């Protein structure tokens, strides 16, 4: 059970080394033997399904610490509940920086919530690393040099869906259900880019919802009434499950495309797997329910991690898989920092990753960044749900 403040001490994959000498530059949260990392996560509220990601992050750092830490330092990971409320995220982030004295923020989840703290962190030169949101805005080093994302952006993903619709259903009548914030609006922009101006008339209906709404049933009925035959859903897990259930309840069978952030098997179980048959999505990580990864060395690494540090977790929940890759990336950043753990060098190393592999990434996908490249991952593959599990199809699609 998560309390409002959850303190989790743990650490990252790194070679063992003796305690380093004095720091090159004093940094809050950094000592000769320890480094503090902060995080906010919706352990409560409308996006609480993502709370398990915080559990996975904490477990990864426990593994790191059990292996001796990184460059001789262990990690104190402090994760606070923000309830998916931007004002509360700002309050909790200020607490992490000003009271807990963390060196940087890592994998804070949510587009509206992380948007709320970005100005504060950049004004105070605090790294906001590998934000847990695929919004396009995290790749803006000119205006926000202390903020970097991780996942393929919503615009990249939805543009892929737009191109897929053009190729497979060129006479489609498209309707979009989207969350009324940067998440949903980014998704809508990318979809329109994928379709292109010449085919703009294919998009015949757009309906939005608020994260505080109880249901999206009326929006689904509106799309059906508009004569839509392709539904694109950019929604949080709670509302994605509702959309799938409502389509089944109406016995309405349009082509249904779902944002990858809500494609976990856990969500589809809530909706009823049979109701989700034929659903289309995309992803960049492996799925533990896919038999093709049964003997995969990378997934065996992840399974061993889960067995040791999260033995009672639902290993079919992709929200335990997503965080592994950014954890590998932040561990590499800290390794590359060596004994210079100044915030400036932490940020420089975050923008200095080159074809970094991670056990859970799909073949062909690696992590790369640069001073002008704040988009670490820019490729995905399409997938279709067969009523029991996701099946990949097609080749890797890069932006």
mmCIF file of C-alpha atoms in Angstrom:
data_model
loop_
_atom_site.group_PDB
_atom_site.id
_atom_site.type_symbol
_atom_site.label_atom_id
_atom_site.label_comp_id
_atom_site.label_asym_id
_atom_site.label_seq_id
_atom_site.Cartn_x
_atom_site.Cartn_y
_atom_site.Cartn_z
ATOM 1 C CA UNK A 1 0.000 0.000 0.000
ATOM 2 C CA UNK A 2 1.512 3.329 -1.014
ATOM 3 C CA UNK A 3 1.492 6.196 1.437
ATOM 4 C CA UNK A 4 1.572 9.823 0.360
ATOM 5 C CA UNK A 5 5.318 9.762 0.820
ATOM 6 C CA UNK A 6 7.109 6.600 -0.187
ATOM 7 C CA UNK A 7 10.829 6.411 0.530
ATOM 8 C CA UNK A 8 12.554 3.681 -1.412
ATOM 9 C CA UNK A 9 16.252 3.053 -1.039
ATOM 10 C CA UNK A 10 17.831 1.029 -3.844
ATOM 11 C CA UNK A 11 20.458 1.160 -6.944
ATOM 12 C CA UNK A 12 21.644 0.551 -10.672
ATOM 13 C CA UNK A 13 23.687 -1.842 -12.907
ATOM 14 C CA UNK A 14 27.257 -0.739 -12.485
ATOM 15 C CA UNK A 15 30.737 -2.043 -12.025
ATOM 16 C CA UNK A 16 31.854 -2.251 -8.432
ATOM 17 C CA UNK A 17 34.414 0.337 -7.433
ATOM 18 C CA UNK A 18 35.921 1.664 -4.203
ATOM 19 C CA UNK A 19 34.447 4.807 -2.702
ATOM 20 C CA UNK A 20 35.500 7.739 -4.918
ATOM 21 C CA UNK A 21 37.553 10.701 -3.744
ATOM 22 C CA UNK A 22 36.114 14.160 -3.124
ATOM 23 C CA UNK A 23 33.545 15.300 -5.665
ATOM 24 C CA UNK A 24 34.591 17.437 -8.584
ATOM 25 C CA UNK A 25 31.770 19.818 -7.677
ATOM 26 C CA UNK A 26 29.374 19.837 -4.731
ATOM 27 C CA UNK A 27 25.886 18.732 -5.757
ATOM 28 C CA UNK A 28 22.780 18.428 -3.570
ATOM 29 C CA UNK A 29 22.014 14.806 -2.820
ATOM 30 C CA UNK A 30 25.500 13.543 -3.638
ATOM 31 C CA UNK A 31 28.034 12.262 -1.119
ATOM 32 C CA UNK A 32 31.052 10.013 -1.469
ATOM 33 C CA UNK A 33 28.846 6.970 -0.876
ATOM 34 C CA UNK A 34 25.317 7.973 -1.958
ATOM 35 C CA UNK A 35 23.230 9.794 -4.550
ATOM 36 C CA UNK A 36 19.590 10.827 -4.121
ATOM 37 C CA UNK A 37 17.199 10.615 -7.065
ATOM 38 C CA UNK A 38 13.662 12.012 -6.942
ATOM 39 C CA UNK A 39 10.472 10.956 -8.680
ATOM 40 C CA UNK A 40 6.734 11.688 -8.684
ATOM 41 C CA UNK A 41 4.207 9.040 -9.619
ATOM 42 C CA UNK A 42 0.389 8.730 -9.586
ATOM 43 C CA UNK A 43 0.032 6.085 -6.889
ATOM 44 C CA UNK A 44 -3.511 7.437 -6.480
ATOM 45 C CA UNK A 45 -5.974 9.265 -8.729
ATOM 46 C CA UNK A 46 -7.179 8.668 -12.300
ATOM 47 C CA UNK A 47 -3.797 7.411 -13.552
ATOM 48 C CA UNK A 48 -3.050 5.103 -10.611
ATOM 49 C CA UNK A 49 -2.698 2.120 -12.981
ATOM 50 C CA UNK A 50 0.745 3.540 -13.739
ATOM 51 C CA UNK A 51 1.758 3.434 -10.071
ATOM 52 C CA UNK A 52 3.360 0.035 -10.585
ATOM 53 C CA UNK A 53 5.975 1.779 -12.717
ATOM 54 C CA UNK A 54 7.231 3.479 -9.563
ATOM 55 C CA UNK A 55 7.436 0.060 -7.931
ATOM 56 C CA UNK A 56 9.523 -1.181 -10.861
ATOM 57 C CA UNK A 57 11.861 1.818 -10.701
ATOM 58 C CA UNK A 58 12.430 1.286 -6.988
ATOM 59 C CA UNK A 59 13.106 -2.425 -7.527
ATOM 60 C CA UNK A 60 15.689 -1.673 -10.206
ATOM 61 C CA UNK A 61 17.613 0.593 -7.850
ATOM 62 C CA UNK A 62 17.418 -2.059 -5.131
ATOM 63 C CA UNK A 63 19.133 -4.381 -7.583
ATOM 64 C CA UNK A 64 21.773 -1.732 -8.308
ATOM 65 C CA UNK A 65 22.498 -1.251 -4.629
ATOM 66 C CA UNK A 66 22.675 -4.999 -4.048
ATOM 67 C CA UNK A 67 25.396 -5.093 -6.706
ATOM 68 C CA UNK A 68 27.433 -2.406 -4.971
ATOM 69 C CA UNK A 69 25.978 0.685 -6.577
ATOM 70 C CA UNK A 70 27.417 2.760 -9.395
ATOM 71 C CA UNK A 71 31.003 3.967 -9.163
ATOM 72 C CA UNK A 72 30.939 3.133 -5.466
ATOM 73 C CA UNK A 73 27.762 5.061 -4.666
ATOM 74 C CA UNK A 74 24.400 3.606 -3.764
ATOM 75 C CA UNK A 75 21.141 5.188 -4.835
ATOM 76 C CA UNK A 76 18.475 6.583 -2.549
ATOM 77 C CA UNK A 77 15.332 6.700 -4.667
ATOM 78 C CA UNK A 78 12.566 8.886 -3.248
ATOM 79 C CA UNK A 79 9.199 8.537 -4.987
ATOM 80 C CA UNK A 80 6.228 10.688 -3.954
ATOM 81 C CA UNK A 81 2.557 10.348 -4.859
ATOM 82 C CA UNK A 82 1.200 13.247 -6.920
ATOM 83 C CA UNK A 83 -2.249 11.778 -7.650
ATOM 84 C CA UNK A 84 -1.863 12.873 -11.307
ATOM 85 C CA UNK A 85 -2.622 16.434 -10.165
ATOM 86 C CA UNK A 86 -0.298 19.128 -11.623
ATOM 87 C CA UNK A 87 -0.468 21.419 -8.537
ATOM 88 C CA UNK A 88 0.393 18.493 -6.312
ATOM 89 C CA UNK A 89 3.210 17.442 -8.641
ATOM 90 C CA UNK A 90 4.730 20.895 -8.277
ATOM 91 C CA UNK A 91 4.345 20.730 -4.499
ATOM 92 C CA UNK A 92 5.961 17.288 -4.319
ATOM 93 C CA UNK A 93 8.744 18.228 -6.739
ATOM 94 C CA UNK A 94 9.632 21.303 -4.704
ATOM 95 C CA UNK A 95 9.727 19.068 -1.646
ATOM 96 C CA UNK A 96 12.107 16.669 -3.377
ATOM 97 C CA UNK A 97 14.438 19.469 -4.472
ATOM 98 C CA UNK A 98 14.262 21.854 -1.503
ATOM 99 C CA UNK A 99 13.690 19.501 1.437
ATOM 100 C CA UNK A 100 14.979 16.091 0.352
ATOM 101 C CA UNK A 101 17.843 17.617 -1.626
ATOM 102 C CA UNK A 102 17.765 15.222 -4.591
ATOM 103 C CA UNK A 103 20.429 15.538 -7.267
ATOM 104 C CA UNK A 104 17.906 15.253 -10.095
ATOM 105 C CA UNK A 105 14.413 14.059 -11.049
ATOM 106 C CA UNK A 106 13.945 10.824 -12.997
ATOM 107 C CA UNK A 107 10.971 9.284 -14.846
ATOM 108 C CA UNK A 108 8.320 11.574 -13.393
ATOM 109 C CA UNK A 109 5.107 10.310 -14.941
ATOM 110 C CA UNK A 110 2.439 12.246 -16.822
ATOM 111 C CA UNK A 111 2.251 14.931 -19.482
ATOM 112 C CA UNK A 112 0.232 17.566 -17.551
ATOM 113 C CA UNK A 113 2.052 16.846 -14.303
ATOM 114 C CA UNK A 114 5.570 17.034 -15.728
ATOM 115 C CA UNK A 115 4.664 20.105 -17.759
ATOM 116 C CA UNK A 116 3.749 21.800 -14.491
ATOM 117 C CA UNK A 117 7.221 21.270 -13.002
ATOM 118 C CA UNK A 118 9.360 21.796 -16.094
ATOM 119 C CA UNK A 119 9.716 25.611 -15.680
ATOM 120 C CA UNK A 120 10.643 25.249 -12.014
ATOM 121 C CA UNK A 121 13.278 22.563 -12.656
ATOM 122 C CA UNK A 122 14.812 24.421 -15.601
ATOM 123 C CA UNK A 123 14.887 27.725 -13.716
ATOM 124 C CA UNK A 124 16.816 25.972 -10.936
ATOM 125 C CA UNK A 125 19.085 23.949 -13.254
ATOM 126 C CA UNK A 126 17.822 20.602 -11.933
ATOM 127 C CA UNK A 127 17.930 17.755 -14.495
ATOM 128 C CA UNK A 128 14.513 16.310 -15.370
ATOM 129 C CA UNK A 129 15.675 13.034 -16.883
ATOM 130 C CA UNK A 130 13.817 10.628 -19.153
ATOM 131 C CA UNK A 131 10.334 11.951 -18.419
ATOM 132 C CA UNK A 132 7.680 9.217 -18.173
ATOM 133 C CA UNK A 133 5.517 10.650 -20.932
ATOM 134 C CA UNK A 134 5.805 10.398 -24.719
ATOM 135 C CA UNK A 135 4.849 14.065 -25.267
ATOM 136 C CA UNK A 136 6.745 15.803 -28.055
ATOM 137 C CA UNK A 137 7.571 18.798 -25.842
ATOM 138 C CA UNK A 138 10.349 17.055 -23.896
ATOM 139 C CA UNK A 139 12.623 17.371 -26.937
ATOM 140 C CA UNK A 140 13.235 21.128 -26.714
ATOM 141 C CA UNK A 141 16.853 21.656 -25.618
ATOM 142 C CA UNK A 142 16.827 25.241 -26.879
ATOM 143 C CA UNK A 143 14.159 26.378 -24.411
ATOM 144 C CA UNK A 144 14.305 23.627 -21.754
ATOM 145 C CA UNK A 145 17.878 22.290 -21.705
ATOM 146 C CA UNK A 146 17.395 20.519 -18.347
ATOM 147 C CA UNK A 147 14.476 18.332 -19.539
ATOM 148 C CA UNK A 148 14.743 15.215 -21.722
ATOM 149 C CA UNK A 149 12.145 12.578 -22.593
ATOM 150 C CA UNK A 150 12.567 8.879 -23.343
ATOM 151 C CA UNK A 151 9.696 7.111 -25.151
ATOM 152 C CA UNK A 152 8.852 7.645 -28.815
ATOM 153 C CA UNK A 153 6.700 10.766 -28.866
ATOM 154 C CA UNK A 154 2.918 10.650 -29.159
ATOM 155 C CA UNK A 155 3.237 12.475 -32.472
ATOM 156 C CA UNK A 156 5.614 9.843 -33.813
ATOM 157 C CA UNK A 157 3.313 7.036 -32.713
ATOM 158 C CA UNK A 158 0.082 8.543 -33.998
ATOM 159 C CA UNK A 159 1.688 9.537 -37.302
ATOM 160 C CA UNK A 160 2.546 5.852 -37.725
ATOM 161 C CA UNK A 161 -1.140 5.042 -37.172
ATOM 162 C CA UNK A 162 -2.142 7.645 -39.741
ATOM 163 C CA UNK A 163 0.101 6.073 -42.364
ATOM 164 C CA UNK A 164 -1.188 2.602 -41.435
ATOM 165 C CA UNK A 165 -4.795 3.718 -41.968
ATOM 166 C CA UNK A 166 -3.939 5.212 -45.362
ATOM 167 C CA UNK A 167 -2.291 1.977 -46.460
ATOM 168 C CA UNK A 168 -4.929 -0.461 -45.193
ATOM 169 C CA UNK A 169 -8.190 1.496 -45.281
ATOM 170 C CA UNK A 170 -7.846 4.448 -47.687
ATOM 171 C CA UNK A 171 -11.592 5.169 -47.604
ATOM 172 C CA UNK A 172 -11.721 5.288 -43.792
ATOM 173 C CA UNK A 173 -14.014 7.557 -41.800
ATOM 174 C CA UNK A 174 -11.882 8.269 -38.748
ATOM 175 C CA UNK A 175 -13.027 9.327 -35.292
ATOM 176 C CA UNK A 176 -10.693 10.220 -32.426
ATOM 177 C CA UNK A 177 -11.267 9.997 -28.684
ATOM 178 C CA UNK A 178 -8.556 11.963 -26.896
ATOM 179 C CA UNK A 179 -7.699 13.259 -23.458
ATOM 180 C CA UNK A 180 -8.102 17.032 -23.341
ATOM 181 C CA UNK A 181 -4.504 17.925 -22.493
ATOM 182 C CA UNK A 182 -1.073 17.868 -24.117
ATOM 183 C CA UNK A 183 -1.172 14.054 -24.292
ATOM 184 C CA UNK A 184 -4.346 13.919 -26.361
ATOM 185 C CA UNK A 185 -3.607 17.038 -28.410
ATOM 186 C CA UNK A 186 -0.131 15.761 -29.348
ATOM 187 C CA UNK A 187 -1.723 12.502 -30.453
ATOM 188 C CA UNK A 188 -4.249 14.344 -32.600
ATOM 189 C CA UNK A 189 -1.545 16.478 -34.235
ATOM 190 C CA UNK A 190 0.556 13.417 -35.081
ATOM 191 C CA UNK A 191 -2.425 11.541 -36.534
ATOM 192 C CA UNK A 192 -3.227 14.480 -38.818
ATOM 193 C CA UNK A 193 0.418 14.631 -39.906
ATOM 194 C CA UNK A 194 0.365 10.908 -40.697
ATOM 195 C CA UNK A 195 -2.799 11.208 -42.756
ATOM 196 C CA UNK A 196 -1.587 14.350 -44.506
ATOM 197 C CA UNK A 197 -3.454 17.410 -45.715
ATOM 198 C CA UNK A 198 -4.548 15.684 -48.909
ATOM 199 C CA UNK A 199 -6.559 13.183 -46.835
ATOM 200 C CA UNK A 200 -7.660 15.499 -44.014
ATOM 201 C CA UNK A 201 -11.341 14.857 -44.840
ATOM 202 C CA UNK A 202 -10.940 11.269 -43.599
ATOM 203 C CA UNK A 203 -10.976 12.583 -40.029
ATOM 204 C CA UNK A 204 -14.676 13.236 -39.548
ATOM 205 C CA UNK A 205 -15.085 13.456 -35.753
ATOM 206 C CA UNK A 206 -12.984 14.451 -32.734
ATOM 207 C CA UNK A 207 -14.276 14.049 -29.177
ATOM 208 C CA UNK A 208 -12.368 14.718 -25.964
ATOM 209 C CA UNK A 209 -12.682 13.817 -22.295
ATOM 210 C CA UNK A 210 -11.251 15.193 -19.048
ATOM 211 C CA UNK A 211 -9.107 12.987 -16.758
ATOM 212 C CA UNK A 212 -11.634 13.704 -13.998
ATOM 213 C CA UNK A 213 -14.638 12.460 -16.016
ATOM 214 C CA UNK A 214 -16.324 9.356 -14.602
ATOM 215 C CA UNK A 215 -16.803 7.667 -17.997
ATOM 216 C CA UNK A 216 -16.383 8.206 -21.739
ATOM 217 C CA UNK A 217 -19.515 6.252 -22.754
ATOM 218 C CA UNK A 218 -21.228 9.287 -24.291
ATOM 219 C CA UNK A 219 -18.165 10.087 -26.396
ATOM 220 C CA UNK A 220 -18.150 6.568 -27.866
ATOM 221 C CA UNK A 221 -21.844 6.872 -28.709
ATOM 222 C CA UNK A 222 -21.114 10.218 -30.394
ATOM 223 C CA UNK A 223 -18.445 8.616 -32.590
ATOM 224 C CA UNK A 224 -20.788 5.799 -33.569
ATOM 225 C CA UNK A 225 -23.545 8.263 -34.440
ATOM 226 C CA UNK A 226 -21.136 10.183 -36.677
ATOM 227 C CA UNK A 227 -20.673 7.134 -38.915
ATOM 228 C CA UNK A 228 -17.063 6.477 -37.920
ATOM 229 C CA UNK A 229 -15.499 3.175 -39.030
ATOM 230 C CA UNK A 230 -12.014 3.717 -37.550
ATOM 231 C CA UNK A 231 -11.683 4.746 -33.890
ATOM 232 C CA UNK A 232 -8.369 6.056 -32.593
ATOM 233 C CA UNK A 233 -8.245 6.169 -28.782
ATOM 234 C CA UNK A 234 -5.670 8.331 -26.994
ATOM 235 C CA UNK A 235 -6.661 7.644 -23.396
ATOM 236 C CA UNK A 236 -5.355 6.655 -19.979
ATOM 237 C CA UNK A 237 -5.811 2.961 -18.992
ATOM 238 C CA UNK A 238 -9.070 3.520 -17.078
ATOM 239 C CA UNK A 239 -10.711 5.221 -20.051
ATOM 240 C CA UNK A 240 -9.138 2.920 -22.634
ATOM 241 C CA UNK A 241 -10.743 -0.061 -20.875
ATOM 242 C CA UNK A 242 -14.067 1.789 -20.797
ATOM 243 C CA UNK A 243 -13.841 2.516 -24.533
ATOM 244 C CA UNK A 244 -13.199 -1.145 -25.382
ATOM 245 C CA UNK A 245 -16.083 -2.279 -23.165
ATOM 246 C CA UNK A 246 -18.482 0.299 -24.621
ATOM 247 C CA UNK A 247 -17.685 -0.718 -28.203
ATOM 248 C CA UNK A 248 -18.512 -4.316 -27.263
ATOM 249 C CA UNK A 249 -21.673 -3.280 -25.437
ATOM 250 C CA UNK A 250 -22.856 -1.434 -28.569
ATOM 251 C CA UNK A 251 -21.859 -4.443 -30.721
ATOM 252 C CA UNK A 252 -19.991 -1.905 -32.832
ATOM 253 C CA UNK A 253 -16.902 -3.223 -34.612
ATOM 254 C CA UNK A 254 -14.882 -0.405 -36.185
ATOM 255 C CA UNK A 255 -11.140 -0.766 -36.642
ATOM 256 C CA UNK A 256 -9.920 0.281 -33.191
ATOM 257 C CA UNK A 257 -6.429 1.744 -32.698
ATOM 258 C CA UNK A 258 -5.198 2.292 -29.134
ATOM 259 C CA UNK A 259 -2.354 4.455 -27.804
ATOM 260 C CA UNK A 260 0.505 2.269 -26.639
ATOM 261 C CA UNK A 261 0.523 3.801 -23.150
ATOM 262 C CA UNK A 262 -2.722 1.917 -22.473
ATOM 263 C CA UNK A 263 -1.944 -1.299 -24.334
ATOM 264 C CA UNK A 264 -0.934 -3.377 -21.311
ATOM 265 C CA UNK A 265 -2.593 -6.766 -21.050
ATOM 266 C CA UNK A 266 -3.767 -5.640 -17.620
ATOM 267 C CA UNK A 267 -5.917 -2.972 -19.297
ATOM 268 C CA UNK A 268 -7.309 -5.457 -21.797
ATOM 269 C CA UNK A 269 -8.157 -7.883 -19.004
ATOM 270 C CA UNK A 270 -10.202 -5.128 -17.349
ATOM 271 C CA UNK A 271 -12.004 -4.519 -20.621
ATOM 272 C CA UNK A 272 -12.478 -8.213 -21.394
ATOM 273 C CA UNK A 273 -9.901 -9.789 -23.743
ATOM 274 C CA UNK A 274 -12.557 -11.071 -26.144
ATOM 275 C CA UNK A 275 -13.868 -7.511 -26.529
ATOM 276 C CA UNK A 276 -10.357 -6.325 -27.428
ATOM 277 C CA UNK A 277 -9.770 -8.864 -30.222
ATOM 278 C CA UNK A 278 -8.543 -7.118 -33.370
ATOM 279 C CA UNK A 279 -7.280 -4.061 -31.496
ATOM 280 C CA UNK A 280 -4.263 -2.340 -33.111
ATOM 281 C CA UNK A 281 -1.428 -0.573 -31.291
ATOM 282 C CA UNK A 282 2.354 -0.139 -31.442
ATOM 283 C CA UNK A 283 5.251 -0.603 -29.074
ATOM 284 C CA UNK A 284 9.008 -0.420 -28.641
ATOM 285 C CA UNK A 285 9.497 -2.952 -25.832
ATOM 286 C CA UNK A 286 9.103 -6.720 -25.704
ATOM 287 C CA UNK A 287 5.958 -8.246 -24.216
ATOM 288 C CA UNK A 288 6.433 -11.016 -21.661
ATOM 289 C CA UNK A 289 3.210 -12.692 -22.863
ATOM 290 C CA UNK A 290 4.584 -13.103 -26.402
ATOM 291 C CA UNK A 291 5.998 -16.646 -26.796
ATOM 292 C CA UNK A 292 8.674 -15.469 -29.232
ATOM 293 C CA UNK A 293 10.553 -14.023 -26.229
ATOM 294 C CA UNK A 294 10.357 -17.210 -24.129
ATOM 295 C CA UNK A 295 14.076 -17.932 -24.510
ATOM 296 C CA UNK A 296 15.195 -14.393 -25.299
ATOM 297 C CA UNK A 297 18.345 -13.498 -23.282
ATOM 298 C CA UNK A 298 17.119 -9.954 -22.689
ATOM 299 C CA UNK A 299 13.754 -11.039 -21.365
ATOM 300 C CA UNK A 300 15.406 -13.726 -19.281
ATOM 301 C CA UNK A 301 17.438 -10.927 -17.686
ATOM 302 C CA UNK A 302 14.218 -9.018 -16.966
ATOM 303 C CA UNK A 303 12.467 -12.140 -15.623
ATOM 304 C CA UNK A 304 15.367 -12.816 -13.269
ATOM 305 C CA UNK A 305 15.109 -9.224 -12.052
ATOM 306 C CA UNK A 306 11.361 -9.603 -11.493
ATOM 307 C CA UNK A 307 11.735 -12.954 -9.730
ATOM 308 C CA UNK A 308 14.275 -11.549 -7.289
ATOM 309 C CA UNK A 309 12.978 -8.044 -6.647
ATOM 310 C CA UNK A 310 9.257 -8.172 -7.517
ATOM 311 C CA UNK A 311 8.309 -11.847 -7.040
ATOM 312 C CA UNK A 312 4.611 -11.172 -6.441
ATOM 313 C CA UNK A 313 4.094 -8.713 -9.304
ATOM 314 C CA UNK A 314 1.927 -9.407 -12.353
ATOM 315 C CA UNK A 315 4.554 -10.085 -15.021
ATOM 316 C CA UNK A 316 1.939 -9.716 -17.774
ATOM 317 C CA UNK A 317 1.604 -6.008 -16.935
ATOM 318 C CA UNK A 318 3.685 -4.017 -19.428
ATOM 319 C CA UNK A 319 3.949 -1.243 -16.840
ATOM 320 C CA UNK A 320 6.616 -3.385 -15.179
ATOM 321 C CA UNK A 321 8.454 -3.719 -18.510
ATOM 322 C CA UNK A 322 8.442 -0.089 -19.732
ATOM 323 C CA UNK A 323 10.608 1.317 -16.882
ATOM 324 C CA UNK A 324 13.481 -1.132 -17.285
ATOM 325 C CA UNK A 325 14.988 0.603 -20.338
ATOM 326 C CA UNK A 326 15.079 4.150 -18.890
ATOM 327 C CA UNK A 327 16.583 2.663 -15.716
ATOM 328 C CA UNK A 328 19.362 1.110 -17.806
ATOM 329 C CA UNK A 329 19.835 4.507 -19.468
ATOM 330 C CA UNK A 330 20.054 6.493 -16.219
ATOM 331 C CA UNK A 331 22.486 3.929 -14.810
ATOM 332 C CA UNK A 332 24.689 4.462 -17.871
ATOM 333 C CA UNK A 333 24.447 8.227 -17.423
ATOM 334 C CA UNK A 334 25.733 7.906 -13.857
ATOM 335 C CA UNK A 335 28.530 5.576 -14.964
ATOM 336 C CA UNK A 336 29.621 8.060 -17.596
ATOM 337 C CA UNK A 337 29.610 10.857 -15.027
ATOM 338 C CA UNK A 338 32.373 9.133 -13.102
ATOM 339 C CA UNK A 339 33.228 11.325 -10.119
ATOM 340 C CA UNK A 340 31.808 14.505 -11.663
ATOM 341 C CA UNK A 341 28.206 14.365 -10.452
ATOM 342 C CA UNK A 342 27.546 18.048 -10.910
ATOM 343 C CA UNK A 343 24.087 18.670 -12.302
ATOM 344 C CA UNK A 344 25.643 20.119 -15.436
ATOM 345 C CA UNK A 345 27.614 16.956 -16.124
ATOM 346 C CA UNK A 346 24.626 14.731 -15.334
ATOM 347 C CA UNK A 347 22.696 16.611 -18.023
ATOM 348 C CA UNK A 348 25.619 16.474 -20.479
ATOM 349 C CA UNK A 349 25.904 12.709 -20.084
ATOM 350 C CA UNK A 350 22.134 12.252 -20.475
ATOM 351 C CA UNK A 351 22.599 13.886 -23.889
ATOM 352 C CA UNK A 352 25.613 11.699 -24.703
ATOM 353 C CA UNK A 353 24.236 8.158 -25.122
ATOM 354 C CA UNK A 354 25.124 6.208 -28.245
ATOM 355 C CA UNK A 355 23.239 3.098 -29.406
ATOM 356 C CA UNK A 356 22.752 1.924 -25.830
ATOM 357 C CA UNK A 357 21.023 -1.489 -25.723
ATOM 358 C CA UNK A 358 18.519 -2.487 -23.052
ATOM 359 C CA UNK A 359 17.216 -5.984 -22.359
ATOM 360 C CA UNK A 360 13.538 -5.141 -22.856
ATOM 361 C CA UNK A 361 13.776 -3.088 -26.067
ATOM 362 C CA UNK A 362 12.647 -4.688 -29.335
ATOM 363 C CA UNK A 363 15.443 -5.877 -31.641
ATOM 364 C CA UNK A 364 16.873 -2.998 -33.638
ATOM 365 C CA UNK A 365 15.892 -0.352 -31.073
ATOM 366 C CA UNK A 366 18.593 1.310 -28.979
ATOM 367 C CA UNK A 367 18.909 4.502 -26.931
ATOM 368 C CA UNK A 368 20.734 7.427 -28.530
ATOM 369 C CA UNK A 369 20.897 11.092 -27.518
ATOM 370 C CA UNK A 370 22.940 14.173 -28.355
ATOM 371 C CA UNK A 371 23.063 17.893 -27.544
ATOM 372 C CA UNK A 372 20.458 18.491 -30.253
ATOM 373 C CA UNK A 373 18.731 15.090 -29.959
ATOM 374 C CA UNK A 374 16.495 14.848 -26.890
ATOM 375 C CA UNK A 375 14.484 11.955 -28.368
ATOM 376 C CA UNK A 376 16.243 8.812 -27.091
ATOM 377 C CA UNK A 377 13.951 6.326 -28.905
ATOM 378 C CA UNK A 378 12.421 7.008 -32.312
ATOM 379 C CA UNK A 379 11.155 3.678 -33.622
ATOM 380 C CA UNK A 380 8.252 1.290 -32.979
ATOM 381 C CA UNK A 381 6.521 -1.797 -34.397
ATOM 382 C CA UNK A 382 2.839 -2.372 -35.017
ATOM 383 C CA UNK A 383 0.940 -5.027 -33.045
ATOM 384 C CA UNK A 384 -2.517 -6.649 -33.149
ATOM 385 C CA UNK A 385 -4.383 -8.247 -30.218
ATOM 386 C CA UNK A 386 -5.654 -11.746 -31.055
ATOM 387 C CA UNK A 387 -8.006 -12.070 -28.076
ATOM 388 C CA UNK A 388 -5.305 -13.549 -25.835
ATOM 389 C CA UNK A 389 -2.078 -11.695 -26.524
ATOM 390 C CA UNK A 390 -0.444 -9.101 -28.769
ATOM 391 C CA UNK A 391 1.171 -10.205 -32.032
ATOM 392 C CA UNK A 392 3.761 -8.025 -33.737
ATOM 393 C CA UNK A 393 3.474 -7.474 -37.479
ATOM 394 C CA UNK A 394 5.318 -5.465 -40.086
ATOM 395 C CA UNK A 395 8.846 -4.108 -39.833
ATOM 396 C CA UNK A 396 10.388 -1.560 -37.512
ATOM 397 C CA UNK A 397 9.067 1.920 -38.296
ATOM 398 C CA UNK A 398 11.328 4.862 -37.521
ATOM 399 C CA UNK A 399 10.525 8.559 -37.381
#
